XYZ file of C-alpha atoms in Angstrom:
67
model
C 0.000 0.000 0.000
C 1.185 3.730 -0.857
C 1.809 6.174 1.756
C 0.036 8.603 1.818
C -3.289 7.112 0.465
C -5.291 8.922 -1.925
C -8.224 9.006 0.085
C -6.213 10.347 3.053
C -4.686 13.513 0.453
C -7.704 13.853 -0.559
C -9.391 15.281 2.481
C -6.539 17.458 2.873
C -7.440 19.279 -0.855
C -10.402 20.227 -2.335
C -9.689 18.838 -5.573
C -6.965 16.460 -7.068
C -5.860 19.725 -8.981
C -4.926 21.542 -6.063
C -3.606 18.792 -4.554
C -0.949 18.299 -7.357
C -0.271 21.867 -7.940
C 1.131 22.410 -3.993
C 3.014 19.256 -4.098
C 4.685 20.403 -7.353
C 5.736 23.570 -5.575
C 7.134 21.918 -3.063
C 8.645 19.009 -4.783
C 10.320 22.045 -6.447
C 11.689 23.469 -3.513
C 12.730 20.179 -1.816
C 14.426 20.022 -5.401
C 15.985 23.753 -5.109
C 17.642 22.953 -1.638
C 15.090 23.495 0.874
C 14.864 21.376 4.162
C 11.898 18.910 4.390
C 9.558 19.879 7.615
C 9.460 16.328 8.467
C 11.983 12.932 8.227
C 10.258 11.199 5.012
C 9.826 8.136 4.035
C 10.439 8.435 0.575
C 13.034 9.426 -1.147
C 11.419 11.150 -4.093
C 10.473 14.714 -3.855
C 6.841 14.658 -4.574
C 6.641 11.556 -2.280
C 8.394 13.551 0.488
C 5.824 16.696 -0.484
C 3.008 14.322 -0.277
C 3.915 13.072 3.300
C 3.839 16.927 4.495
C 0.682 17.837 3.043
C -0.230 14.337 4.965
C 0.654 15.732 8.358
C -0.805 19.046 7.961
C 2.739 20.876 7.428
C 1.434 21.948 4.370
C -2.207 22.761 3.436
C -3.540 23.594 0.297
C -6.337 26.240 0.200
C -8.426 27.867 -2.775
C -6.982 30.987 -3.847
C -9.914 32.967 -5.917
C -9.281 35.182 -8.163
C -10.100 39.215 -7.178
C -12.631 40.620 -9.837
């Protein structure tokens, strides 16, 4: 089994689309040098991103656009 499960992401995120566009971000910055908030289990970048948005370091939120 996968850690973190879908089903657990996905009541982190209001959509799958949000949920891939802040682990990309911070896939990218794990990537650019930054430290990981937590001790991951993987050793992939979006796997490591995914485990943070798992344990609430990082939460995704809707951003709307101002009219």
């Amino acid at each position: 089994m996968l850690y973190p499960s879908i089903d657990l992401l996905m009541t982190k995120a209001d959509s799958k689309y949000s949920l891939v566009v802040v682990a990309s971000k911070r896939a990218r910055q794990l990537l650019d040098g930054h430290e990981p908030q937590l001790q991951p289990r993987s050793k992939k970048y979006v796997g490591a991103a995914l485990e943070e948005i798992a344990a609430d370091l990082l939460v995704p939120t809707n951003r709307t656009p101002n009219k």
